[in-house]
Structures are given as structure tokens and as C-alpha cells.
Amino acid sequence: MTQWQTESNEWADRHRRSLTTRHTYEDVLTDREFELLVEACSELPEPRRFQARFICLIAGRLGLRAGEIAHFDTNWLDWDRKLVRIPKSEPCACGYCHRQAAQEASHNETLSVQDALASRWHPKTIASARAIPFDLSLRVELCIERFSDRYSSFPHSRTTVNRRVQEAAEQAALSGRVYPHCLRATAASYHAYKGVAPVPLQALMGWSDLATAQKYIRISGTATADAVRQVHY
């Protein structure tokens, strides 16, 4: 088999996998679905009502990951500049972080669980340590203010983050799959549609690869539409 045939077969295999693999952007909520989801949070009993609303807004509009929400701390808030500053790492001994530290230690003989915990919690990638403006809408800003009035940090685990989103989705009777990461994709789609350029979008979402931002902008069609309008008007 020639090198060309090998590369061709590898490309074909990747293409077939891409056709059968479901991507998060396929579960992006429409504006109507997102509003129904946020509205449905108010039908839940307290404190689940407020927690679900907080999760849906900072995931669906600011693009925070489930792990970032579960470790959210009011010390991350820069009130003067209206920013959420996600740190590179932060001490944490929650069950999730302990399990992750134990897994890291099991794959590294020179690393103890305690040493692994010393660098926990940390976001998914280096690029994930970022600053996110939270004054993009008054609704989001007020929700974060209310959160800081009630809590110093998110009071539950990552599992609860998933559960609150599922409870709101069931209350809203949404037909598609709704989960925290699809809300993050919804935020990316929302900002791409608003016309945020690839590099700022990458920084906002904390992606390591610029191609991810370009994909969301391509899907939204905003860049194409703007380019066409500039030619014709």
C-alpha cells in the first residue's frame, strides 16, 4: 500500500467517524429554548430554583464549564471591572478533585495523592484560566450579585450542576438533550451570532485551539453575512 493510499484511508476513517460522532454544537439551544429553560428554573423549589438559574445563565451566556461552576468562588469576581477571573489552580478537597488526584497518582509512581491534590482544583486547560465579562446583560450581572449575597462559593458538587440543569430541562419540557456542556456551546453560538471575532471568542471560551472558535462562527454564518453585506452595501 502506498503512502498516498494510507493517508487516503486514514482520512476516510476520520471522515466516517465525524459523521457518526455527535458533537456538542448539535445540541445548541435556540434563543427560545434557552429562555424557556431559564423561565422553568423559577418553577423549581428553593434553593434549587436559584441554583438552576445561576447555572443556566453563567453556562449558557458566559460559557463556564460544569467543573468551573462547581468550583465557582466569589473571590473570582472582579467587581470593579465586572469580570469573572477563573484561576490557573485553586486548593480543593472535594470528592471529584480527590478522585482525579487519586487517578493521577495511580499513573505516576513519583506522585502522591496529597501532592496531586496540591494542584487541585484547576480548569481543563491552560487557556481555560481566563477573564470573562459578566456585565454582558443586566440579567446575568444581577444573578451573579444575588449569588454573592447568598454564597461564598457554589455549595454543591459537579454532579449537582448536572442535576440542576436536568431538572430545569424537564420542567421546561424541552425535547432535545440538555446538559451543562450544551449550555456552554449555546453561549459560544450566541456570541458567534452576535459577531464576536474568532480570537476574542477563543479567549472568552478558554479554548486551546482557534479552530474551535472559527467553527462556531462558521456555523452561525455571521462572518459570511457581514462579508457579503460589506460588498453589496
CSV table of C-alpha atoms in Angstrom, one decimal, residues 56-218:
chain,number,residue,atom,x,y,z
A,56,CYS,CA,-28.1,28.1,33.3
A,57,LEU,CA,-27.1,31.8,32.9
A,58,ILE,CA,-23.4,31.5,33.6
A,59,ALA,CA,-23.1,28.4,31.4
A,60,GLY,CA,-25.5,29.5,28.7
A,61,ARG,CA,-24.3,33.1,28.4
A,62,LEU,CA,-20.8,33.2,29.9
A,63,GLY,CA,-19.7,29.8,28.8
A,64,LEU,CA,-18.4,28.3,32.1
A,65,ARG,CA,-17.8,24.6,32.2
A,66,ALA,CA,-19.5,22.4,34.7
A,67,GLY,CA,-16.3,22.0,36.7
A,68,GLU,CA,-15.8,25.7,36.7
A,69,ILE,CA,-19.3,26.2,38.1
A,70,ALA,CA,-18.9,23.6,40.7
A,71,HIS,CA,-15.7,25.3,41.9
A,72,PHE,CA,-17.1,28.9,41.4
A,73,ASP,CA,-15.9,31.2,44.2
A,74,THR,CA,-16.8,34.8,44.8
A,75,ASN,CA,-13.1,35.5,45.1
A,76,TRP,CA,-13.1,35.1,41.4
A,77,LEU,CA,-15.2,38.2,41.0
A,78,ASP,CA,-13.6,41.5,40.0
A,79,TRP,CA,-16.4,43.9,40.8
A,80,ASP,CA,-14.6,47.0,39.5
A,81,ARG,CA,-14.1,45.5,36.1
A,82,LYS,CA,-17.1,43.3,36.1
A,83,LEU,CA,-15.1,40.2,35.4
A,84,VAL,CA,-15.1,36.6,36.5
A,85,ARG,CA,-11.4,35.6,36.7
A,86,ILE,CA,-11.0,31.8,36.5
A,87,PRO,CA,-7.7,31.0,38.2
A,88,LYS,CA,-5.0,28.6,37.0
A,89,SER,CA,-5.5,26.5,40.1
A,90,GLU,CA,-7.1,26.6,43.5
A,91,PRO,CA,-6.9,24.4,46.6
A,92,CYS,CA,-9.8,21.9,46.7
A,93,ALA,CA,-10.5,18.7,48.5
A,94,CYS,CA,-14.0,17.9,47.1
A,95,GLY,CA,-14.8,14.3,46.1
A,96,TYR,CA,-14.4,15.0,42.4
A,97,CYS,CA,-10.9,16.5,42.9
A,98,HIS,CA,-9.9,13.7,45.3
A,99,ARG,CA,-10.8,11.1,42.7
A,100,GLN,CA,-9.0,13.0,39.9
A,101,ALA,CA,-5.9,13.3,42.2
A,102,ALA,CA,-6.0,9.6,43.0
A,103,GLN,CA,-6.2,8.8,39.3
A,104,GLU,CA,-3.2,11.0,38.5
A,105,ALA,CA,-1.2,9.4,41.3
A,106,SER,CA,-2.1,5.9,40.1
A,107,HIS,CA,-0.5,6.7,36.7
A,108,ASN,CA,2.6,8.3,38.2
A,109,GLU,CA,4.8,6.4,40.8
A,110,THR,CA,6.6,9.6,41.9
A,111,LEU,CA,3.3,11.5,42.6
A,112,SER,CA,1.3,11.0,45.9
A,113,VAL,CA,-2.4,11.7,46.2
A,114,GLN,CA,-1.6,14.6,48.5
A,115,ASP,CA,0.9,16.1,46.0
A,116,ALA,CA,-1.7,15.7,43.2
A,117,LEU,CA,-4.3,17.4,45.4
A,118,ALA,CA,-2.0,20.4,45.9
A,119,SER,CA,-2.7,21.4,42.4
A,120,ARG,CA,-6.4,20.8,42.5
A,121,TRP,CA,-8.7,22.4,41.5
A,122,HIS,CA,-7.5,23.5,38.1
A,123,PRO,CA,-9.5,24.2,34.9
A,124,LYS,CA,-9.5,21.9,31.9
A,125,THR,CA,-6.6,23.5,30.0
A,126,ILE,CA,-4.1,26.3,30.5
A,127,ALA,CA,-6.2,28.5,28.2
A,128,SER,CA,-9.2,28.0,30.5
A,129,ALA,CA,-7.7,30.3,33.1
A,130,ARG,CA,-9.3,33.5,31.7
A,131,ALA,CA,-11.3,36.6,32.5
A,132,ILE,CA,-14.9,36.7,31.5
A,133,PRO,CA,-17.0,39.9,31.5
A,134,PHE,CA,-20.3,39.3,33.4
A,135,ASP,CA,-21.9,42.7,32.6
A,136,LEU,CA,-22.9,41.5,29.1
A,137,SER,CA,-26.5,41.6,30.2
A,138,LEU,CA,-28.2,43.1,33.3
A,139,ARG,CA,-29.9,39.7,34.0
A,140,VAL,CA,-26.5,37.9,34.2
A,141,GLU,CA,-25.0,40.7,36.3
A,142,LEU,CA,-27.8,40.7,38.8
A,143,CYS,CA,-27.8,36.9,39.1
A,144,ILE,CA,-24.1,37.0,40.0
A,145,GLU,CA,-24.8,39.7,42.5
A,146,ARG,CA,-27.6,37.6,44.1
A,147,PHE,CA,-25.2,34.6,44.2
A,148,SER,CA,-22.6,36.6,46.1
A,149,ASP,CA,-25.2,37.7,48.6
A,150,ARG,CA,-26.1,34.1,49.3
A,151,TYR,CA,-22.9,32.1,48.9
A,152,SER,CA,-19.2,32.5,49.1
A,153,SER,CA,-18.8,29.5,46.7
A,154,PHE,CA,-21.0,27.1,44.8
A,155,PRO,CA,-22.4,24.9,47.6
A,156,HIS,CA,-22.7,21.6,45.8
A,157,SER,CA,-20.8,19.1,43.6
A,158,ARG,CA,-20.3,18.8,39.9
A,159,THR,CA,-23.0,16.1,39.9
A,160,THR,CA,-25.4,18.6,41.3
A,161,VAL,CA,-24.6,21.0,38.5
A,162,ASN,CA,-25.7,18.3,36.0
A,163,ARG,CA,-28.8,17.6,38.1
A,164,ARG,CA,-30.0,21.2,38.3
A,165,VAL,CA,-29.8,21.6,34.6
A,166,GLN,CA,-31.7,18.3,34.0
A,167,GLU,CA,-34.4,19.4,36.5
A,168,ALA,CA,-34.9,22.7,34.7
A,169,ALA,CA,-34.9,21.0,31.3
A,170,GLU,CA,-37.6,18.6,32.4
A,171,GLN,CA,-39.6,21.4,33.9
A,172,ALA,CA,-39.3,23.3,30.6
A,173,ALA,CA,-40.4,20.1,28.7
A,174,LEU,CA,-37.5,20.6,26.1
A,175,SER,CA,-37.4,17.7,23.7
A,176,GLY,CA,-33.6,17.7,22.9
A,177,ARG,CA,-30.6,16.8,25.1
A,178,VAL,CA,-29.9,19.5,27.6
A,179,TYR,CA,-26.8,19.3,29.8
A,180,PRO,CA,-24.1,21.7,31.1
A,181,HIS,CA,-21.7,21.4,28.2
A,182,CYS,CA,-24.5,22.0,25.6
A,183,LEU,CA,-25.2,25.3,27.5
A,184,ARG,CA,-21.5,26.2,27.1
A,185,ALA,CA,-21.9,25.5,23.4
A,186,THR,CA,-25.1,27.6,23.4
A,187,ALA,CA,-23.0,30.5,24.8
A,188,ALA,CA,-20.4,30.1,22.1
A,189,SER,CA,-23.1,30.1,19.4
A,190,TYR,CA,-24.8,33.1,21.0
A,191,HIS,CA,-21.6,35.2,20.9
A,192,ALA,CA,-20.6,34.0,17.5
A,193,TYR,CA,-24.0,35.1,16.2
A,194,LYS,CA,-23.6,38.5,17.8
A,195,GLY,CA,-20.4,38.9,15.7
A,196,VAL,CA,-17.6,38.2,18.2
A,197,ALA,CA,-14.4,37.6,16.2
A,198,PRO,CA,-12.5,34.3,16.4
A,199,VAL,CA,-9.6,35.4,18.7
A,200,PRO,CA,-11.8,37.1,21.3
A,201,LEU,CA,-14.3,34.2,21.2
A,202,GLN,CA,-11.4,31.8,21.8
A,203,ALA,CA,-10.3,33.8,24.8
A,204,LEU,CA,-13.8,34.2,26.2
A,205,MET,CA,-14.5,30.5,26.0
A,206,GLY,CA,-11.0,29.3,27.1
A,207,TRP,CA,-10.3,27.1,24.0
A,208,SER,CA,-6.8,26.0,23.3
A,209,ASP,CA,-7.5,25.8,19.5
A,210,LEU,CA,-8.6,28.8,17.4
A,211,ALA,CA,-10.2,26.4,15.0
A,212,THR,CA,-13.0,25.7,17.6
A,213,ALA,CA,-13.9,29.4,17.6
A,214,GLN,CA,-13.8,29.5,13.8
A,215,LYS,CA,-16.2,26.5,13.7
A,216,TYR,CA,-18.8,28.3,15.8
A,217,ILE,CA,-18.5,31.4,13.7
A,218,ARG,CA,-18.8,29.4,10.5
